[in-house]
mmCIF file of C-alpha atoms and ligand atoms in Angstrom:
data_model
loop_
_atom_site.group_PDB
_atom_site.id
_atom_site.type_symbol
_atom_site.label_atom_id
_atom_site.label_comp_id
_atom_site.label_asym_id
_atom_site.label_seq_id
_atom_site.Cartn_x
_atom_site.Cartn_y
_atom_site.Cartn_z
ATOM 1 C CA MET I 1 7.891 9.493 -13.765
ATOM 2 C CA HIS I 2 4.766 7.647 -12.500
ATOM 3 C CA LYS I 3 4.639 7.219 -8.868
ATOM 4 C CA THR I 4 2.006 5.540 -6.219
ATOM 5 C CA LEU I 5 1.289 4.896 -2.833
ATOM 6 C CA ILE I 6 1.739 2.092 -0.872
ATOM 7 C CA ILE I 7 1.013 1.013 2.605
ATOM 8 C CA LEU I 8 2.597 -2.190 4.130
ATOM 9 C CA LYS I 9 -0.335 -3.494 6.242
ATOM 10 C CA PRO I 10 -0.532 -4.486 10.049
ATOM 11 C CA ASP I 11 -0.203 -8.196 9.214
ATOM 12 C CA CYS I 12 2.671 -7.682 6.710
ATOM 13 C CA MET I 13 4.326 -5.369 9.786
ATOM 14 C CA LYS I 14 3.200 -7.898 12.473
ATOM 15 C CA GLN I 15 4.505 -10.948 10.183
ATOM 16 C CA LYS I 16 7.728 -9.355 9.338
ATOM 17 C CA HIS I 17 7.354 -9.370 5.351
ATOM 18 C CA VAL I 18 8.314 -5.859 4.872
ATOM 19 C CA GLY I 19 12.103 -6.867 3.352
ATOM 20 C CA ALA I 20 10.190 -9.235 1.199
ATOM 21 C CA VAL I 21 7.718 -7.309 -0.163
ATOM 22 C CA ILE I 22 10.049 -4.061 -0.957
ATOM 23 C CA GLY I 23 12.097 -6.567 -2.472
ATOM 24 C CA ARG I 24 9.656 -7.499 -5.099
ATOM 25 C CA PHE I 25 8.790 -4.098 -5.568
ATOM 26 C CA GLU I 26 12.758 -3.199 -5.944
ATOM 27 C CA ALA I 27 13.264 -6.150 -8.135
ATOM 28 C CA ALA I 28 10.405 -4.923 -10.571
ATOM 29 C CA GLY I 29 12.233 -1.643 -10.837
ATOM 30 C CA PHE I 30 10.954 0.538 -9.057
ATOM 31 C CA ARG I 31 12.424 2.750 -6.508
ATOM 32 C CA ILE I 32 11.654 4.203 -2.758
ATOM 33 C CA ILE I 33 10.879 7.871 -2.794
ATOM 34 C CA GLY I 34 8.989 8.058 0.250
ATOM 35 C CA CYS I 35 8.620 6.158 3.561
ATOM 36 C CA LYS I 36 7.731 6.535 7.062
ATOM 37 C CA LEU I 37 5.602 4.900 10.129
ATOM 38 C CA MET I 38 2.337 5.555 11.225
ATOM 39 C CA GLN I 39 -0.371 4.590 13.221
ATOM 40 C CA LEU I 40 -3.476 5.131 11.205
ATOM 41 C CA THR I 41 -6.857 6.806 12.764
ATOM 42 C CA PRO I 42 -10.138 5.846 12.238
ATOM 43 C CA ALA I 43 -10.921 9.580 10.903
ATOM 44 C CA LEU I 44 -7.993 8.865 8.343
ATOM 45 C CA LEU I 45 -8.927 5.365 7.654
ATOM 46 C CA ARG I 46 -12.561 6.751 6.796
ATOM 47 C CA GLU I 47 -11.463 9.213 4.255
ATOM 48 C CA HIS I 48 -8.397 6.458 2.775
ATOM 49 C CA TYR I 49 -11.672 3.896 2.518
ATOM 50 C CA ALA I 50 -14.616 6.406 1.969
ATOM 51 C CA HIS I 51 -15.610 3.632 -1.325
ATOM 52 C CA VAL I 52 -16.107 0.900 1.107
ATOM 53 C CA ALA I 53 -16.752 2.795 4.394
ATOM 54 C CA ASP I 54 -20.625 1.760 4.263
ATOM 55 C CA LYS I 55 -19.835 -1.886 3.666
ATOM 56 C CA PRO I 56 -20.435 -4.382 6.071
ATOM 57 C CA PHE I 57 -17.015 -5.554 6.526
ATOM 58 C CA TYR I 58 -15.608 -1.828 6.862
ATOM 59 C CA PRO I 59 -15.615 -2.042 10.771
ATOM 60 C CA ARG I 60 -13.210 -5.082 10.647
ATOM 61 C CA LEU I 61 -11.262 -3.382 8.032
ATOM 62 C CA GLU I 62 -10.992 0.088 10.195
ATOM 63 C CA ALA I 63 -10.103 -2.504 13.319
ATOM 64 C CA PHE I 64 -7.614 -4.778 11.573
ATOM 65 C CA MET I 65 -5.711 -1.395 9.814
ATOM 66 C CA SER I 66 -5.442 0.531 13.097
ATOM 67 C CA SER I 67 -4.254 -2.318 14.848
ATOM 68 C CA ALA I 68 -0.658 -1.980 14.857
ATOM 69 C CA PRO I 69 1.574 1.008 12.980
ATOM 70 C CA VAL I 70 2.060 0.564 9.039
ATOM 71 C CA MET I 71 5.328 1.703 6.951
ATOM 72 C CA VAL I 72 3.514 4.513 4.292
ATOM 73 C CA MET I 73 5.772 4.358 0.902
ATOM 74 C CA ALA I 74 5.910 6.404 -2.189
ATOM 75 C CA ILE I 75 7.542 4.460 -4.812
ATOM 76 C CA ALA I 76 8.113 5.346 -8.275
ATOM 77 C CA GLY I 77 9.130 4.322 -11.875
ATOM 78 C CA ASP I 78 7.410 3.437 -15.452
ATOM 79 C CA TYR I 79 3.882 2.287 -15.139
ATOM 80 C CA VAL I 80 4.492 1.864 -11.520
ATOM 81 C CA VAL I 81 0.476 1.980 -10.697
ATOM 82 C CA GLU I 82 -0.403 -0.927 -12.868
ATOM 83 C CA THR I 83 2.684 -3.028 -12.350
ATOM 84 C CA VAL I 84 2.403 -3.233 -8.981
ATOM 85 C CA ARG I 85 -1.369 -3.769 -8.605
ATOM 86 C CA ALA I 86 -0.654 -6.797 -11.000
ATOM 87 C CA VAL I 87 2.383 -7.507 -8.768
ATOM 88 C CA LEU I 88 0.372 -7.310 -5.682
ATOM 89 C CA GLY I 89 -2.406 -9.766 -7.132
ATOM 90 C CA PRO I 90 -6.615 -9.561 -6.727
ATOM 91 C CA THR I 91 -7.722 -8.214 -3.218
ATOM 92 C CA ASP I 92 -8.950 -11.292 -1.881
ATOM 93 C CA SER I 93 -5.640 -13.636 -0.901
ATOM 94 C CA THR I 94 -7.490 -16.869 -1.024
ATOM 95 C CA LYS I 95 -8.204 -15.990 -4.954
ATOM 96 C CA ALA I 96 -4.719 -14.746 -5.565
ATOM 97 C CA PRO I 97 -2.010 -16.721 -7.305
ATOM 98 C CA LYS I 98 0.830 -17.881 -5.753
ATOM 99 C CA GLY I 99 3.859 -15.847 -6.839
ATOM 100 C CA THR I 100 1.447 -12.622 -6.117
ATOM 101 C CA ILE I 101 2.304 -11.031 -2.926
ATOM 102 C CA ARG I 102 -1.007 -11.228 -1.515
ATOM 103 C CA GLY I 103 -1.151 -14.935 -2.770
ATOM 104 C CA ASP I 104 2.276 -15.893 -1.039
ATOM 105 C CA PHE I 105 1.718 -13.166 2.235
ATOM 106 C CA GLY I 106 -2.426 -12.755 2.666
ATOM 107 C CA THR I 107 -4.667 -14.228 4.753
ATOM 108 C CA ASP I 108 -8.320 -13.341 3.678
ATOM 109 C CA VAL I 109 -9.817 -10.821 1.546
ATOM 110 C CA THR I 110 -9.396 -8.008 4.701
ATOM 111 C CA ILE I 111 -5.672 -8.745 5.837
ATOM 112 C CA ASN I 112 -4.026 -8.728 2.740
ATOM 113 C CA VAL I 113 -0.484 -7.215 3.003
ATOM 114 C CA VAL I 114 -0.411 -4.191 1.333
ATOM 115 C CA HIS I 115 -2.582 -1.370 -0.132
ATOM 116 C CA ALA I 116 -1.541 0.348 -3.334
ATOM 117 C CA SER I 117 -3.182 2.671 -5.291
ATOM 118 C CA ASP I 118 -5.587 1.510 -8.320
ATOM 119 C CA GLY I 119 -4.878 4.411 -10.601
ATOM 120 C CA GLU I 120 -2.798 7.362 -11.443
ATOM 121 C CA GLU I 121 -5.821 9.690 -10.286
ATOM 122 C CA SER I 122 -6.096 8.414 -7.225
ATOM 123 C CA ALA I 123 -2.257 7.809 -6.536
ATOM 124 C CA LYS I 124 -2.138 11.704 -6.907
ATOM 125 C CA VAL I 125 -4.448 11.751 -4.213
ATOM 126 C CA GLU I 126 -3.339 9.303 -1.983
ATOM 127 C CA LEU I 127 0.164 10.631 -1.916
ATOM 128 C CA ALA I 128 -1.039 14.010 -1.210
ATOM 129 C CA ARG I 129 -2.894 12.242 1.907
ATOM 130 C CA PHE I 130 -0.416 10.600 3.153
ATOM 131 C CA PHE I 131 2.766 12.460 2.730
ATOM 132 C CA ALA I 132 3.455 16.243 2.881
ATOM 133 C CA PRO I 133 5.507 17.623 -0.279
ATOM 134 C CA GLY I 134 8.847 17.735 1.142
ATOM 135 C CA GLU I 135 8.575 13.982 2.398
ATOM 136 C CA ILE I 136 8.657 12.671 -0.948
ATOM 137 C CA ILE I 137 12.287 13.053 -2.448
ATOM 138 C CA ASP I 138 13.400 11.145 -5.550
ATOM 139 C CA PRO I 139 17.038 9.739 -4.956
ATOM 140 C CA GLY I 140 17.136 9.038 -9.098
ATOM 141 C CA LYS I 141 18.064 12.844 -8.591
ATOM 142 C CA THR I 142 20.615 12.641 -6.026
ATOM 143 C CA ALA I 143 24.472 11.346 -7.006
ATOM 144 C CA VAL I 144 25.502 8.266 -5.276
ATOM 145 C CA LEU I 145 28.953 8.893 -3.418
ATOM 146 C CA SER I 146 31.220 5.818 -3.463
HETATM 147 N N1 UDP A 1 -12.183 -5.422 1.630
HETATM 148 C C1 UDP A 1 -12.930 -6.267 2.734
HETATM 149 N N2 UDP A 1 -13.651 -6.895 2.098
HETATM 150 C C2 UDP A 1 -13.950 -7.181 0.409
HETATM 151 C C3 UDP A 1 -13.575 -5.699 -0.099
HETATM 152 C C4 UDP A 1 -12.045 -5.357 0.347
HETATM 153 O O1 UDP A 1 -12.113 -6.486 3.919
HETATM 154 O O2 UDP A 1 -15.082 -7.871 0.427
HETATM 155 C C5 UDP A 1 -10.508 -4.475 2.309
HETATM 156 C C6 UDP A 1 -9.754 -5.052 1.872
HETATM 157 O O3 UDP A 1 -8.502 -4.888 2.867
HETATM 158 C C7 UDP A 1 -9.068 -4.375 0.529
HETATM 159 C C8 UDP A 1 -9.272 -2.895 1.105
HETATM 160 O O4 UDP A 1 -10.612 -3.005 2.030
HETATM 161 O O5 UDP A 1 -7.998 -4.050 0.413
HETATM 162 C C9 UDP A 1 -9.841 -2.009 0.097
HETATM 163 O O6 UDP A 1 -10.732 -2.436 -1.091
HETATM 164 P P1 UDP A 1 -10.480 -2.289 -2.483
HETATM 165 O O7 UDP A 1 -11.661 -2.941 -3.247
HETATM 166 O O8 UDP A 1 -10.062 -1.125 -2.765
HETATM 167 O O9 UDP A 1 -9.446 -3.341 -2.636
HETATM 168 P P2 UDP A 1 -8.093 -3.372 -2.996
HETATM 169 O O10 UDP A 1 -7.867 -1.981 -4.057
HETATM 170 O O11 UDP A 1 -7.163 -3.035 -1.676
HETATM 171 O O12 UDP A 1 -7.723 -4.691 -3.584
HETATM 172 MG MG1 MG A 2 -8.434 -0.002 -3.388
#
C-alpha cells in the first residue's frame, strides 16, 4: 500500500475548502489513514521545509504556515504519491490549470492550499515527522458494521 503526507494549509482552512479538497482525494480513490489538527511551529517548519529554508521567500512561507492551525493527513492507495501531486497541480497557483486543486483554490506561489509529499522516500520521512506510529490506522483493515 502506498501512503503520502498531506497538509491542508492555513488558506485552505480559513477559506473552508477542506471538504472540497478531501472530496477530490476520495474521488481519486484514496482513503484517509491519519488525520489531526496542528499548529505548526517555526522549528517544525524549518525541518519540514529544510530544502527551501535559505530561500528569500522562506520568511513569508513560515509566517503563512504558522498563521493558523492546519490539518495534517495521511492518505493511502495505489500510486497515491504521484497521483495526488497531479491532482494538486504545480507549486505556483497562478500557473496551475483549472481543475487542479491549486488552480481552483490557490492564491499564489506561497499560498497554495495543500502540501503533498513529492516522492515515496520523502513520504516515509514526512509521515514519521508528523504522525506517531499509533496515529496511522488503515480503515481498509477494519470491518464496517452496518
Ligand atoms: N514556495 C514559495 N515560493 C517559491 C517556491 C515555493 O513560497 O518560489 C513555497 C510554497 O508554499 C511551496 C513550498 O514553498 O508549496 C515548498 O516548496 P516546494 O518546491 O517543495 O513546492 P511543492 O512541493 O509544495 O509544490
Ligand atoms: Mg515540496
